[in-house]
């Protein structure tokens, strides 16, 4: 093991160190490419499958690249009843869940990070306890609760369920994030005349942003992909996975791939939007 | 709403600690929404024909799928999660070395986070079936394919589920670890470097301890979620490779027996809670004096 | 990161609350609407919840049938579990929103107590319809009055790709196979091809239990429950084990057979007609659909029936009644056959202008029903909420004997005890092909 570091640029005269440095950079690139292949190839394949004709999918061996592009299945799928409204519902539920869980969860995360209080561990376990019961067991009593309060079959009902499911993750992730924000910067801001609240907003929040966006990504995705509970709590106002994946279960493979791909695309876009918050600390600029 | 309730309880001369203000909304929200469903689930698990007892648990344990499901679930958790964490940590460190295109890499690596488990099951099913993409690829190379998902080969079924889960859930750990890594100030690492610490020494004594809170969160979440997901295993292997949540679902849906389903749910709950407590204790920050005495 | 407790100024709590309140004010902007309608119902439509026609193309075709029949319904096709939990939770909360429920007999029967009686409709406006007697008996779901109106029927047949005919044993007629010939064919095909070409729907959502209940056991033993432990049943399972050894091993992942058939992973397979029909649809000349094989006791086959029910307390019972009448019209029933290959129940005469795969299906179903040694079997009748557990008895028997390789005798005895304990609770008469004794007992 050498003691030089990837981040340290070696001096020019030291050619052996320079070679080692180059080799290390090369190794990092190769490793990155290998991981990228593992992560990207399945997504590529489902995209190919979504735009393949049915006959192409039935051939063996299947072509590993789009041999005959066909928009038939995707077109039929997108035009089928309720897909676009369901897309809207999923978006409403996802964004609302994100906002609500941050509003309710982030303060609790801050409390866990900044205050030592009796009942910390029981509180964390209480949160996890709610998450450890399978949704299928919770959803029917919850549907009855919602029917009697009038939020059954509305996006509000699904939002409530998803917020409850996302809260433990939001609280725990934000707590971990706030712990990592050094306390002295906050105190320094207060010494310089900020109120605790404005110190939080001006100093802590910017530092915590990457972690908070990680929590929001996670929340949105959880809501976007949750299907078991949403299917029981809605009837005429389904979310996209409720409309798609449960009804496509018995559809021909081509449609299932189209549906799967249609579910993945918006989430990919969402991650692209959130990515810059995650990376802003590295000062990495992306084009 | 939360505010009024708390102020009524508290006498006027004693100020309510800010912690209560911060935590109360989440507690009230969860209690209001999850309280009744959870209680009704608990009652259901112990309810028998005319009273309360353990009949449902006996029936659950007598089912031929129960013990294989326990075995498979634990197997997945014991093998999958450590591998997943090693991989996620490795990926985060690769990114920290700032290779060219690191932004693009991170983006692609985070995508599976956005893929629902049902969709992930579909993706890998299209790869692993007898006439799927993997066997197509092998056949292009002139190799005869394997029946990866054959019911009598537990090993290859486990392998398929393992790979699919590794793909699906590593991103979650990665995103949390990367977020944690960014919170680590550079100067610690640089200081250690000045004192001549090697890369591995710095990783072990500087980076990992500072990552502790993030790793703790990721570990607990990942474990609890691991008990919750079954769509991938279901899509790939049906009930040939049973897992606990899938069995819960089956008792509830196919057998219409919410009592045994609730009993199974309690078993899952118990295992996840024990795991969570163990992790919380094991990873507790030694300098953290918080919590119970 | 050590955190030591400290007391922040009191301002924190109040101010952060103010900030929170400001953010809260923004939320209603987002959540002011309760969401978009996804079921395609127009104004004044009634909620039609169904477990049928979930695949996207079938659903679109059926929605068109509904529109042409002037039925204004929001058609929601869901899985069986969502169907049951939706109706159950609505009924228990006392706010029923579904006006019309359409599902398989086995899915309706467990919920029979939650449906309105429809005897009046059957004896009144539908008195002219030519329902088969068995179906009317089935519609009582174990009670004394009809709980649903028969909607459509289907059965299970064998699909054969013509390439597999070259391995057909000499002297066998593909349209009138015996189980022994079926097995010989599977063995010959496996040997000639190098790997099996026969498939079986043994996936998690596959209907393999129906094969055991309606085809295998009746054909070998003449019964389903009363002969469960007989020597004939042991023979049936011995046969099944041999047959299974010649099926494609991936069969445990097949929920329906049309995809593996269309892909060529499988060339011959038994399944529900609606789960096979997509395979021959594109190229009907390359396919045959033939009746199930015969056993020592005859040609056992299972009849599948779907029904329409009106939940108690439905918001629009009159609209639901009108919809049922429209869907029972002979021409609407024929249209459903042409579109989605489910057979009519209110008429006995099929039109002679059927084409392609539908024609193949109609011929196979008719040949099967009219075979001289046909033994009609029904899915369990009157088992209500325990229906799934009864099905599980047949599923577990198959899995333990064929997949886990356990002793046939001990598995049959264990599962017979399980079945008996369910029947002890239910105290119901047996269903076809078993004789309708006062109380059904496992034999």
Short mmCIF file of C-alpha atoms in Angstrom, two decimals, chain C residues 59-306:
data_model
loop_
_atom_site.label_atom_id
_atom_site.label_comp_id
_atom_site.label_asym_id
_atom_site.label_seq_id
_atom_site.Cartn_x
_atom_site.Cartn_y
_atom_site.Cartn_z
CA UNK C 59 -60.45 -4.44 -20.54
CA UNK C 60 -60.54 -2.04 -23.46
CA UNK C 61 -62.60 -4.45 -25.54
CA UNK C 62 -65.05 -5.01 -22.70
CA UNK C 63 -65.41 -1.28 -22.06
CA UNK C 64 -66.42 -0.97 -25.69
CA UNK C 65 -68.98 -3.78 -25.25
CA UNK C 66 -70.38 -1.88 -22.25
CA UNK C 67 -70.59 1.36 -24.20
CA UNK C 68 -72.29 -0.35 -27.17
CA UNK C 69 -74.79 -1.96 -24.79
CA UNK C 70 -75.57 1.53 -23.41
CA UNK C 71 -74.38 0.61 -19.93
CA UNK C 72 -72.99 3.72 -18.24
CA UNK C 73 -70.55 2.17 -15.81
CA UNK C 74 -67.10 2.99 -14.45
CA UNK C 75 -65.49 -0.40 -15.01
CA UNK C 76 -62.84 -1.21 -12.42
CA UNK C 77 -60.96 -4.43 -13.01
CA UNK C 78 -59.01 -5.48 -9.93
CA UNK C 79 -57.33 -8.53 -8.48
CA UNK C 80 -59.35 -10.92 -6.38
CA UNK C 81 -57.86 -9.78 -3.11
CA UNK C 82 -58.55 -6.10 -3.78
CA UNK C 83 -62.07 -7.07 -4.85
CA UNK C 84 -62.73 -8.87 -1.58
CA UNK C 85 -61.13 -6.30 0.70
CA UNK C 86 -62.83 -3.38 -1.06
CA UNK C 87 -66.30 -4.87 -0.73
CA UNK C 88 -65.63 -6.06 2.83
CA UNK C 89 -64.29 -2.77 4.12
CA UNK C 90 -67.06 -0.77 2.44
CA UNK C 91 -69.76 -3.00 3.88
CA UNK C 92 -68.24 -2.94 7.37
CA UNK C 93 -67.87 0.82 7.33
CA UNK C 94 -71.50 1.11 6.25
CA UNK C 95 -70.69 3.18 3.18
CA UNK C 96 -71.01 0.95 0.13
CA UNK C 97 -69.95 2.64 -3.10
CA UNK C 98 -69.90 -0.29 -5.52
CA UNK C 99 -73.25 -0.89 -7.22
CA UNK C 100 -72.35 -3.88 -9.34
CA UNK C 101 -69.84 -6.63 -8.62
CA UNK C 102 -68.72 -9.11 -11.25
CA UNK C 103 -66.41 -12.02 -10.44
CA UNK C 104 -65.83 -15.75 -10.52
CA UNK C 105 -68.13 -17.96 -8.52
CA UNK C 106 -65.29 -18.73 -6.13
CA UNK C 107 -64.74 -15.02 -5.52
CA UNK C 108 -68.43 -14.18 -5.06
CA UNK C 109 -69.32 -17.11 -2.84
CA UNK C 110 -67.23 -16.00 0.18
CA UNK C 111 -69.03 -12.64 0.11
CA UNK C 112 -72.54 -14.05 -0.44
CA UNK C 113 -73.88 -12.55 2.80
CA UNK C 114 -73.04 -9.09 1.56
CA UNK C 115 -75.07 -9.35 -1.65
CA UNK C 116 -78.71 -8.56 -2.35
CA UNK C 117 -81.02 -11.45 -3.21
CA UNK C 118 -81.62 -11.68 -6.96
CA UNK C 119 -84.18 -14.49 -7.04
CA UNK C 120 -86.88 -12.02 -8.10
CA UNK C 121 -84.85 -10.98 -11.12
CA UNK C 122 -84.20 -14.58 -12.20
CA UNK C 123 -87.88 -15.50 -11.89
CA UNK C 124 -89.07 -12.22 -13.39
CA UNK C 125 -87.30 -10.38 -16.19
CA UNK C 126 -84.74 -13.10 -16.78
CA UNK C 127 -87.22 -16.01 -16.76
CA UNK C 128 -86.74 -16.47 -20.52
CA UNK C 129 -82.98 -16.95 -20.31
CA UNK C 130 -81.77 -20.52 -20.85
CA UNK C 131 -79.44 -20.87 -17.84
CA UNK C 132 -78.06 -24.35 -17.25
CA UNK C 133 -79.49 -25.85 -14.05
CA UNK C 134 -76.08 -26.37 -12.44
CA UNK C 135 -75.30 -22.69 -12.75
CA UNK C 136 -78.53 -21.68 -11.04
CA UNK C 137 -77.72 -24.08 -8.20
CA UNK C 138 -74.22 -22.62 -7.98
CA UNK C 139 -75.59 -19.08 -7.84
CA UNK C 140 -77.17 -19.82 -4.44
CA UNK C 141 -73.64 -20.01 -3.00
CA UNK C 142 -74.69 -22.62 -0.46
CA UNK C 143 -77.87 -20.77 0.59
CA UNK C 144 -81.45 -21.14 -0.54
CA UNK C 145 -81.78 -18.11 -2.81
CA UNK C 146 -79.72 -16.83 -5.74
CA UNK C 147 -77.07 -14.32 -4.71
CA UNK C 148 -75.80 -13.50 -8.16
CA UNK C 149 -76.89 -13.74 -11.79
CA UNK C 150 -74.75 -16.05 -13.97
CA UNK C 151 -72.78 -13.84 -16.34
CA UNK C 152 -70.53 -15.99 -18.51
CA UNK C 153 -68.78 -19.33 -18.48
CA UNK C 154 -65.54 -20.88 -19.57
CA UNK C 155 -63.61 -24.11 -19.23
CA UNK C 156 -60.17 -25.58 -19.50
CA UNK C 157 -58.76 -27.14 -22.66
CA UNK C 158 -55.43 -28.24 -24.07
CA UNK C 159 -53.57 -26.07 -26.56
CA UNK C 160 -51.34 -27.88 -29.05
CA UNK C 161 -48.83 -26.34 -31.43
CA UNK C 162 -48.94 -28.39 -34.63
CA UNK C 163 -45.18 -29.01 -34.49
CA UNK C 164 -45.76 -31.27 -31.50
CA UNK C 165 -48.03 -33.56 -33.52
CA UNK C 166 -45.03 -35.36 -35.03
CA UNK C 167 -44.38 -37.00 -31.63
CA UNK C 168 -48.00 -38.03 -31.07
CA UNK C 169 -48.09 -41.78 -30.24
CA UNK C 170 -49.40 -43.87 -33.14
CA UNK C 171 -53.09 -44.66 -32.89
CA UNK C 172 -53.85 -41.67 -30.69
CA UNK C 173 -56.46 -39.13 -31.79
CA UNK C 174 -55.45 -35.69 -30.68
CA UNK C 175 -59.09 -34.64 -30.29
CA UNK C 176 -59.88 -37.56 -28.00
CA UNK C 177 -56.79 -38.36 -25.96
CA UNK C 178 -56.55 -40.62 -22.95
CA UNK C 179 -54.31 -39.62 -20.04
CA UNK C 180 -51.99 -42.55 -20.86
CA UNK C 181 -51.58 -41.32 -24.42
CA UNK C 182 -51.01 -37.79 -23.12
CA UNK C 183 -48.18 -39.07 -20.92
CA UNK C 184 -46.64 -41.18 -23.72
CA UNK C 185 -46.78 -38.14 -25.96
CA UNK C 186 -45.03 -35.98 -23.36
CA UNK C 187 -42.30 -38.61 -22.92
CA UNK C 188 -41.80 -39.06 -26.67
CA UNK C 189 -41.64 -35.30 -27.18
CA UNK C 190 -39.14 -34.86 -24.37
CA UNK C 191 -36.88 -37.60 -25.74
CA UNK C 192 -37.03 -36.37 -29.31
CA UNK C 193 -36.58 -32.72 -28.40
CA UNK C 194 -33.92 -33.23 -25.74
CA UNK C 195 -35.93 -31.26 -23.19
CA UNK C 196 -39.61 -31.25 -22.19
CA UNK C 197 -42.12 -29.41 -24.39
CA UNK C 198 -45.26 -29.89 -22.26
CA UNK C 199 -46.09 -27.15 -19.77
CA UNK C 200 -48.35 -26.74 -16.76
CA UNK C 201 -49.65 -23.57 -15.03
CA UNK C 202 -48.10 -24.22 -11.61
CA UNK C 203 -47.08 -20.60 -10.91
CA UNK C 204 -48.25 -18.61 -7.89
CA UNK C 205 -51.31 -17.38 -9.79
CA UNK C 206 -51.54 -20.47 -11.98
CA UNK C 207 -54.71 -22.55 -11.95
CA UNK C 208 -53.08 -25.94 -11.35
CA UNK C 209 -55.35 -26.68 -8.39
CA UNK C 210 -58.26 -26.61 -10.83
CA UNK C 211 -56.57 -29.31 -12.89
CA UNK C 212 -56.41 -31.55 -9.85
CA UNK C 213 -59.96 -30.73 -8.69
CA UNK C 214 -61.75 -30.77 -11.99
CA UNK C 215 -59.71 -32.88 -14.41
CA UNK C 216 -57.27 -35.29 -12.78
CA UNK C 217 -59.26 -36.57 -9.80
CA UNK C 218 -62.69 -36.79 -11.51
CA UNK C 219 -61.16 -38.58 -14.51
CA UNK C 220 -59.37 -41.14 -12.33
CA UNK C 221 -61.74 -41.47 -9.38
CA UNK C 222 -65.09 -40.12 -10.55
CA UNK C 223 -65.16 -37.74 -7.57
CA UNK C 224 -63.36 -34.78 -6.07
CA UNK C 225 -63.89 -35.01 -2.30
CA UNK C 226 -65.61 -38.32 -1.53
CA UNK C 227 -62.87 -40.22 -3.36
CA UNK C 228 -59.98 -38.10 -2.07
CA UNK C 229 -58.27 -40.98 -0.24
CA UNK C 230 -59.35 -43.86 -2.49
CA UNK C 231 -56.96 -46.28 -4.20
CA UNK C 232 -57.95 -44.58 -7.46
CA UNK C 233 -56.74 -41.26 -6.08
CA UNK C 234 -53.38 -42.79 -5.21
CA UNK C 235 -53.15 -43.99 -8.83
CA UNK C 236 -54.08 -40.52 -10.03
CA UNK C 237 -51.24 -39.00 -8.03
CA UNK C 238 -48.78 -41.65 -9.22
CA UNK C 239 -49.76 -40.68 -12.75
CA UNK C 240 -49.46 -36.97 -11.98
CA UNK C 241 -45.95 -37.48 -10.63
CA UNK C 242 -44.87 -39.23 -13.83
CA UNK C 243 -46.50 -36.58 -15.95
CA UNK C 244 -44.86 -33.79 -13.95
CA UNK C 245 -41.44 -35.30 -14.60
CA UNK C 246 -42.07 -34.67 -18.30
CA UNK C 247 -43.18 -31.05 -17.97
CA UNK C 248 -40.93 -28.04 -18.48
CA UNK C 249 -39.33 -27.40 -15.06
CA UNK C 250 -40.04 -23.66 -15.35
CA UNK C 251 -43.72 -24.56 -15.07
CA UNK C 252 -43.66 -23.45 -11.45
CA UNK C 253 -43.36 -19.87 -12.75
CA UNK C 254 -46.20 -20.04 -15.27
CA UNK C 255 -49.28 -18.12 -14.17
CA UNK C 256 -50.85 -18.48 -17.60
CA UNK C 257 -49.81 -20.68 -20.49
CA UNK C 258 -50.34 -18.29 -23.40
CA UNK C 259 -46.96 -16.61 -23.02
CA UNK C 260 -44.77 -19.71 -22.81
CA UNK C 261 -46.84 -21.15 -25.68
CA UNK C 262 -46.40 -18.03 -27.79
CA UNK C 263 -42.68 -17.95 -26.99
CA UNK C 264 -42.21 -21.57 -27.92
CA UNK C 265 -40.92 -22.51 -24.45
CA UNK C 266 -43.87 -24.91 -24.39
CA UNK C 267 -45.77 -26.59 -27.25
CA UNK C 268 -48.58 -28.40 -25.43
CA UNK C 269 -50.34 -27.14 -22.34
CA UNK C 270 -53.58 -27.37 -20.39
CA UNK C 271 -55.07 -24.13 -19.05
CA UNK C 272 -58.12 -21.91 -18.74
CA UNK C 273 -59.39 -20.97 -22.19
CA UNK C 274 -58.99 -17.24 -21.50
CA UNK C 275 -55.38 -17.83 -20.47
CA UNK C 276 -54.54 -19.76 -23.65
CA UNK C 277 -56.38 -17.85 -26.33
CA UNK C 278 -53.71 -15.19 -26.97
CA UNK C 279 -51.29 -17.84 -28.22
CA UNK C 280 -53.26 -19.02 -31.28
CA UNK C 281 -54.84 -15.61 -31.92
CA UNK C 282 -52.15 -14.33 -34.27
CA UNK C 283 -51.68 -17.56 -36.26
CA UNK C 284 -54.66 -19.88 -35.68
CA UNK C 285 -53.55 -22.17 -38.54
CA UNK C 286 -50.54 -23.34 -36.53
CA UNK C 287 -52.55 -24.34 -33.47
CA UNK C 288 -55.09 -26.84 -32.24
CA UNK C 289 -57.30 -26.51 -29.19
CA UNK C 290 -58.47 -29.93 -28.01
CA UNK C 291 -60.57 -31.28 -25.13
CA UNK C 292 -58.84 -32.43 -21.94
CA UNK C 293 -57.74 -36.08 -21.88
CA UNK C 294 -59.94 -38.90 -20.55
CA UNK C 295 -59.16 -41.11 -17.58
CA UNK C 296 -60.42 -44.55 -16.47
CA UNK C 297 -63.66 -43.03 -15.16
CA UNK C 298 -64.33 -40.62 -18.04
CA UNK C 299 -63.50 -37.12 -19.24
CA UNK C 300 -63.45 -34.96 -16.14
CA UNK C 301 -63.58 -31.25 -16.87
CA UNK C 302 -64.18 -28.19 -14.78
CA UNK C 303 -66.84 -25.66 -15.58
CA UNK C 304 -65.97 -22.07 -14.70
CA UNK C 305 -68.68 -19.54 -14.16
CA UNK C 306 -68.63 -15.81 -13.47
#
